[in-house]
Every structure is written in C-alpha cells, then in structure tokens.
Short mmCIF file of C-alpha atoms in Angstrom, two decimals:
data_model
loop_
_atom_site.label_atom_id
_atom_site.label_comp_id
_atom_site.label_asym_id
_atom_site.label_seq_id
_atom_site.Cartn_x
_atom_site.Cartn_y
_atom_site.Cartn_z
CA MET A 1 91.95 86.46 103.35
CA SER A 2 91.42 86.92 99.62
CA GLY A 3 90.00 90.08 98.09
CA PRO A 4 90.76 92.96 95.73
CA LEU A 5 93.54 94.22 98.00
CA GLN A 6 95.21 90.87 98.58
CA GLY A 7 98.94 91.51 98.98
CA ARG A 8 98.52 95.26 99.56
CA ARG A 9 100.40 96.61 102.58
CA VAL A 10 98.52 99.50 104.17
CA LEU A 11 99.24 101.83 107.08
CA VAL A 12 96.25 103.62 108.65
CA THR A 13 96.87 106.43 111.12
CA GLY A 14 94.20 107.18 113.70
CA GLY A 15 92.75 103.72 113.16
CA ALA A 16 91.08 103.20 116.53
CA SER A 17 88.03 105.41 115.97
CA GLY A 18 85.95 107.31 113.43
CA ILE A 19 87.04 107.31 109.80
CA GLY A 20 90.24 105.50 110.69
CA ALA A 21 88.34 102.59 112.20
CA ALA A 22 86.11 102.38 109.14
CA ALA A 23 89.22 102.38 106.94
CA VAL A 24 90.79 99.54 108.92
CA ALA A 25 87.64 97.44 108.64
CA ALA A 26 87.14 98.10 104.92
CA LEU A 27 90.74 97.49 103.94
CA THR A 28 91.21 94.33 105.97
CA GLY A 29 87.87 93.10 104.65
CA ALA A 30 89.23 93.58 101.13
CA GLY A 31 92.24 91.44 101.91
CA ALA A 32 94.91 94.05 102.68
CA THR A 33 97.57 93.58 105.33
CA VAL A 34 97.07 96.51 107.70
CA VAL A 35 99.11 98.19 110.39
CA ALA A 36 97.21 100.92 112.25
CA THR A 37 98.12 103.55 114.80
CA TYR A 38 96.34 104.70 117.91
CA HIS A 39 96.95 107.51 120.38
CA ARG A 40 94.23 108.35 122.89
CA ALA A 41 91.52 105.89 121.83
CA PRO A 42 92.61 102.31 122.57
CA PRO A 43 92.60 99.81 119.70
CA PRO A 44 89.94 97.08 119.64
CA ALA A 45 90.86 93.71 121.09
CA GLY A 46 91.01 90.52 119.06
CA SER A 47 91.93 92.18 115.76
CA ASP A 48 94.17 90.72 113.05
CA VAL A 49 95.58 94.23 112.57
CA THR A 50 98.98 95.15 113.99
CA TRP A 51 98.56 98.19 116.24
CA LEU A 52 101.30 100.72 116.96
CA PRO A 53 101.04 103.61 119.44
CA CYS A 54 102.01 106.97 117.94
CA ASP A 55 101.45 110.66 118.51
CA VAL A 56 101.51 111.76 114.88
CA ARG A 57 102.35 115.32 115.94
CA ASP A 58 105.83 114.08 116.92
CA ALA A 59 108.08 113.85 113.84
CA ALA A 60 110.58 111.43 115.41
CA ALA A 61 107.79 109.19 116.67
CA VAL A 62 106.22 109.16 113.20
CA ASP A 63 109.51 108.20 111.53
CA ALA A 64 109.98 105.33 113.98
CA MET A 65 106.38 104.19 113.59
CA VAL A 66 106.48 104.13 109.78
CA ASP A 67 109.76 102.22 109.84
CA ALA A 68 108.20 99.71 112.24
CA ALA A 69 105.08 99.35 110.10
CA ALA A 70 107.09 98.83 106.91
CA GLY A 71 109.31 96.34 108.71
CA THR A 72 106.29 94.40 109.95
CA MET A 73 104.69 94.21 106.50
CA GLY A 74 107.85 93.97 104.42
CA GLY A 75 107.16 97.31 102.73
CA LEU A 76 104.42 99.89 102.32
CA ASP A 77 102.02 100.34 99.42
CA VAL A 78 99.35 102.68 100.83
CA LEU A 79 99.12 105.27 103.60
CA VAL A 80 95.64 106.23 104.78
CA ASN A 81 96.28 109.29 106.92
CA ALA A 82 93.06 109.39 108.93
CA ALA A 83 94.42 110.92 112.14
CA GLY A 84 93.01 114.41 112.67
CA LEU A 85 90.50 116.39 114.68
CA TRP A 86 87.56 118.77 114.24
CA GLN A 87 87.47 121.65 116.68
CA PRO A 88 85.25 124.75 116.77
CA GLY A 89 86.78 128.15 116.22
CA ILE A 90 84.76 131.30 115.57
CA PRO A 91 86.63 134.10 113.76
CA GLY A 92 87.29 136.93 116.19
CA ALA A 93 87.56 134.61 119.17
CA ILE A 94 90.43 132.35 118.13
CA THR A 95 93.50 132.06 120.36
CA ALA A 96 97.10 131.26 119.52
CA GLU A 97 96.63 127.95 121.34
CA ASP A 98 93.67 127.07 119.10
CA ILE A 99 95.77 127.70 116.00
CA ASP A 100 98.81 125.80 117.25
CA PHE A 101 96.75 122.79 118.28
CA LEU A 102 94.97 122.36 114.96
CA VAL A 103 98.02 123.13 112.83
CA ASP A 104 99.98 120.52 114.77
CA THR A 105 97.18 117.94 114.72
CA ASN A 106 95.89 118.29 111.17
CA LEU A 107 98.67 119.84 109.09
CA LYS A 108 102.03 119.08 110.65
CA ALA A 109 100.97 115.50 111.37
CA THR A 110 99.96 115.07 107.73
CA ILE A 111 103.32 116.36 106.51
CA PHE A 112 105.24 114.18 108.98
CA THR A 113 103.39 110.97 108.08
CA ASN A 114 103.45 111.67 104.34
CA GLN A 115 107.18 112.33 104.28
CA ALA A 116 107.95 109.28 106.37
CA ALA A 117 105.81 107.12 104.07
CA TYR A 118 107.45 108.63 100.98
CA ARG A 119 110.91 107.64 102.20
CA VAL A 120 109.72 104.02 102.18
CA MET A 121 107.58 104.21 99.02
CA ARG A 122 110.02 106.04 96.76
CA THR A 123 111.81 102.83 95.72
CA GLU A 124 108.69 100.92 94.59
CA GLY A 125 105.95 103.56 94.40
CA GLY A 126 102.82 103.89 96.50
CA ARG A 127 99.63 105.77 97.25
CA ILE A 128 99.00 108.39 99.94
CA ILE A 129 95.41 109.17 100.95
CA ASN A 130 94.89 112.29 103.06
CA PHE A 131 91.73 113.87 104.40
CA GLY A 132 90.69 117.39 103.47
CA SER A 133 87.20 118.71 104.15
CA GLY A 134 84.21 120.22 102.46
CA GLU A 135 84.41 122.94 105.11
CA ALA A 136 87.71 124.03 103.60
CA VAL A 137 85.97 124.47 100.23
CA MET A 138 82.83 126.21 101.48
CA GLY A 139 84.30 127.99 104.50
CA SER A 140 83.13 127.51 108.06
CA PRO A 141 81.97 130.33 110.34
CA ILE A 142 82.19 128.08 113.40
CA ALA A 143 85.31 126.01 112.65
CA ALA A 144 87.50 128.44 110.76
CA VAL A 145 90.91 127.18 111.83
CA TYR A 146 89.88 123.58 111.19
CA ALA A 147 88.77 124.61 107.71
CA ALA A 148 92.05 126.44 107.17
CA THR A 149 94.16 123.45 108.18
CA LYS A 150 92.15 121.14 105.92
CA GLY A 151 92.56 123.57 103.03
CA ALA A 152 96.29 123.41 103.69
CA VAL A 153 96.15 119.61 103.66
CA THR A 154 94.58 119.74 100.19
CA ALA A 155 97.27 122.15 98.93
CA TRP A 156 99.97 119.94 100.43
CA THR A 157 98.45 116.86 98.77
CA ARG A 158 98.52 118.54 95.36
CA SER A 159 102.11 119.62 95.94
CA ILE A 160 103.38 116.15 96.77
CA ALA A 161 101.39 114.70 93.88
CA ARG A 162 103.52 116.83 91.59
CA ALA A 163 106.76 116.46 93.53
CA TRP A 164 106.72 112.68 93.93
CA ALA A 165 105.03 111.53 90.72
CA ALA A 166 108.35 110.65 89.04
CA GLU A 167 108.89 108.04 91.76
CA LYS A 168 105.38 106.66 91.22
CA VAL A 169 104.12 107.97 94.56
CA SER A 170 100.62 109.36 94.04
CA ALA A 171 98.44 111.33 96.45
CA ILE A 172 94.71 111.91 96.85
CA ALA A 173 92.72 113.97 99.35
CA LEU A 174 89.18 113.09 100.36
CA ALA A 175 86.42 115.42 101.57
CA PRO A 176 83.89 113.14 103.27
CA ALA A 177 80.60 114.07 104.87
CA VAL A 178 80.03 111.05 107.09
CA GLN A 179 78.99 110.45 110.66
CA THR A 180 82.09 110.68 112.87
CA PRO A 181 83.04 111.72 116.42
CA GLY A 182 83.82 115.14 114.91
CA ALA A 183 80.23 115.41 113.69
CA ASP A 184 79.08 114.57 117.21
CA ARG A 185 81.32 117.32 118.64
CA LEU A 186 79.76 119.77 116.20
CA ARG A 187 76.28 118.84 117.44
CA ASP A 188 77.38 119.25 121.04
CA PHE A 189 78.89 122.64 120.20
CA VAL A 190 75.80 124.11 118.54
CA GLY A 191 73.43 122.80 121.24
CA PRO A 192 69.82 121.54 120.98
CA GLU A 193 68.45 124.56 119.10
CA GLY A 194 71.42 124.68 116.79
CA VAL A 195 71.07 120.98 116.05
CA LYS A 196 67.61 121.60 114.60
CA VAL A 197 69.04 124.17 112.20
CA LEU A 198 72.01 121.93 111.43
CA ASP A 199 69.78 118.98 110.59
CA GLU A 200 67.67 121.18 108.31
CA GLN A 201 70.80 122.38 106.52
CA ILE A 202 72.07 118.83 106.08
CA ALA A 203 68.70 117.65 104.79
CA THR A 204 68.63 120.33 102.11
CA SER A 205 72.33 120.35 101.19
CA ILE A 206 72.97 116.61 100.70
CA PRO A 207 70.93 115.48 97.68
CA LEU A 208 71.60 111.78 98.21
CA GLY A 209 69.53 110.95 101.28
CA GLY A 210 69.60 114.28 103.10
CA ALA A 211 71.87 112.91 105.82
CA LEU A 212 75.53 112.32 106.60
CA GLY A 213 76.91 109.14 105.11
CA ASP A 214 77.97 106.00 106.92
CA PRO A 215 81.78 105.64 107.25
CA ALA A 216 81.70 101.91 106.58
CA ASP A 217 79.08 101.70 103.83
CA ASP A 218 79.69 104.98 102.01
CA LEU A 219 83.37 105.78 102.56
CA GLY A 220 84.81 102.27 102.99
CA PRO A 221 84.32 101.16 99.36
CA VAL A 222 85.91 104.40 98.11
CA LEU A 223 88.98 103.71 100.23
CA VAL A 224 89.19 100.17 98.87
CA PHE A 225 89.08 101.53 95.32
CA LEU A 226 91.70 104.21 95.99
CA ALA A 227 94.00 101.71 97.69
CA GLY A 228 93.83 99.37 94.69
CA GLU A 229 95.18 99.25 91.16
CA GLY A 230 92.06 100.76 89.63
CA SER A 231 93.06 104.24 90.81
CA ARG A 232 96.69 104.11 89.67
CA PHE A 233 96.22 106.91 87.08
CA MET A 234 94.73 109.31 89.63
CA THR A 235 96.69 111.84 91.66
CA GLY A 236 96.45 115.34 93.09
CA GLN A 237 92.66 115.35 93.33
CA LEU A 238 90.31 116.41 96.12
CA ILE A 239 87.47 113.91 95.95
CA ALA A 240 84.20 114.64 97.75
CA VAL A 241 82.42 111.65 99.28
CA ASP A 242 79.50 113.63 100.60
CA GLY A 243 76.24 112.75 98.86
CA GLY A 244 76.58 115.75 96.55
CA MET A 245 76.98 118.42 99.25
CA VAL A 246 79.95 120.24 97.72
CA MET A 247 79.97 119.10 94.05
CA LEU A 248 83.59 120.05 93.43
CA GLY A 249 84.26 121.69 90.10
CA ALA A 250 80.61 122.63 89.57
#
C-alpha cells in the first residue's frame, strides 16, 4: 500500500482498542508496516497487521516483544506507546493498590517500552510517541493518580528527548481529548447526574465543536504526521489534540 508512511516500520502498543486501534488504522492506511500488541482485548481478525501478545508492565516481556517486532519488520522507525488506562481516584481515598496499579500500567510500562525501542532505534534513529493527558496539566479531582502518572509520562518524554537526541531518537507526548473506553469509564463513574454536568463542562471547555474528538478523524492524522518525516525537527513537546481545551503555553 502506498502512502506518506510507505516504508515506515511502526510498533503500536495497546493496539486492539481505543486510541491504539485508531493509531493502527491510521498508520496502516498511510502505508506504514505495523506490528501491534494486545493484552486483554483480542486483536481484530483479518488484519494485515502483525499482532503480538504482551503485558507491557513486564519488562522482560516488553524486551522480547520489541525484539520480535523489530525482527518481523527488519527494524523499527516509530513507537506509538498507546497502552495505558484511565482509572478514578479521589484524593483522600486512594489506596496503595490504586497507586501501584496506575504507576505500573501508565508509567513503568512507558519506560519499559521506550527503553526497549531505544535499544533498537539508537543505530539508525527513530521517533517515540507517548501519551500524556490534559488532566495532568489541569489537575483532576476525580482521577488524581491517573493525572499524576500522565504528568510523569510527560516529564519522562522530555527527559529522553534530551538524553537520546544525539542518536537521532526523538520523543513527543500527546494530550488528546477524544472518545475512548477511558472516557466511557469516566461517564460510568460519575453516574447519570454527573454526566449532565460533565457534558456541560465539555461543551463549554472545547471551543472546536464542544465535544470530545473522534480518535480516527481527529487524532489519526496527527499520528500520521508525527510518524513521518515532516516532524523530524520536533522533540520533547507535549502536544494537545483536544479542540482547544487546554491550550498549552497560553
């Protein structure tokens, strides 16, 4: 398949659902060769994508998975680290288990996958795309640990952007506000009355359309751009794809 990413070799973690699934569709549609991971959600049938099972919280499993992906594609140009999870957590009622789970799932997994990808990319260069969150910028009274882990992901992304730049490995973090399974869990958590308030807040806080974006239509093209040559002079940034909700740097 021809396209702007023809010849690009891309690994997508968490590719079976949500943002990861949108990334897989957008990148393959742009011509990239894609290997994707899955854990709990099964991968779709009949796909041209190579699927690898992996619990990205397991460092050894991540190392083996990245080696297998690079071996399948003959190298690795881009990592889209979409595996992660939103979970509620109200300050004052947060347990040690809540903290451990989200640190393992969102932060440790990011570090494991990034470092494994770097070991492959360091000889020829590459691009790492992680996912932060607008909640980490604004704060979240109902998902405080999630926000904290995503803030840490952004700090980590800036650190590796500096550390690995000499080897032409760049890193970007995205803060999307799009409709995902995590957004559905938030609606379930706040309940019917809370949903009314939530929808009012979204309508007034997102200037472009007053609603969460579509992962395929609104985030997919951004991922294609960031995975391509046009973004080669960008690194260390947190980029909001959120209809203007956060307006970073304002």
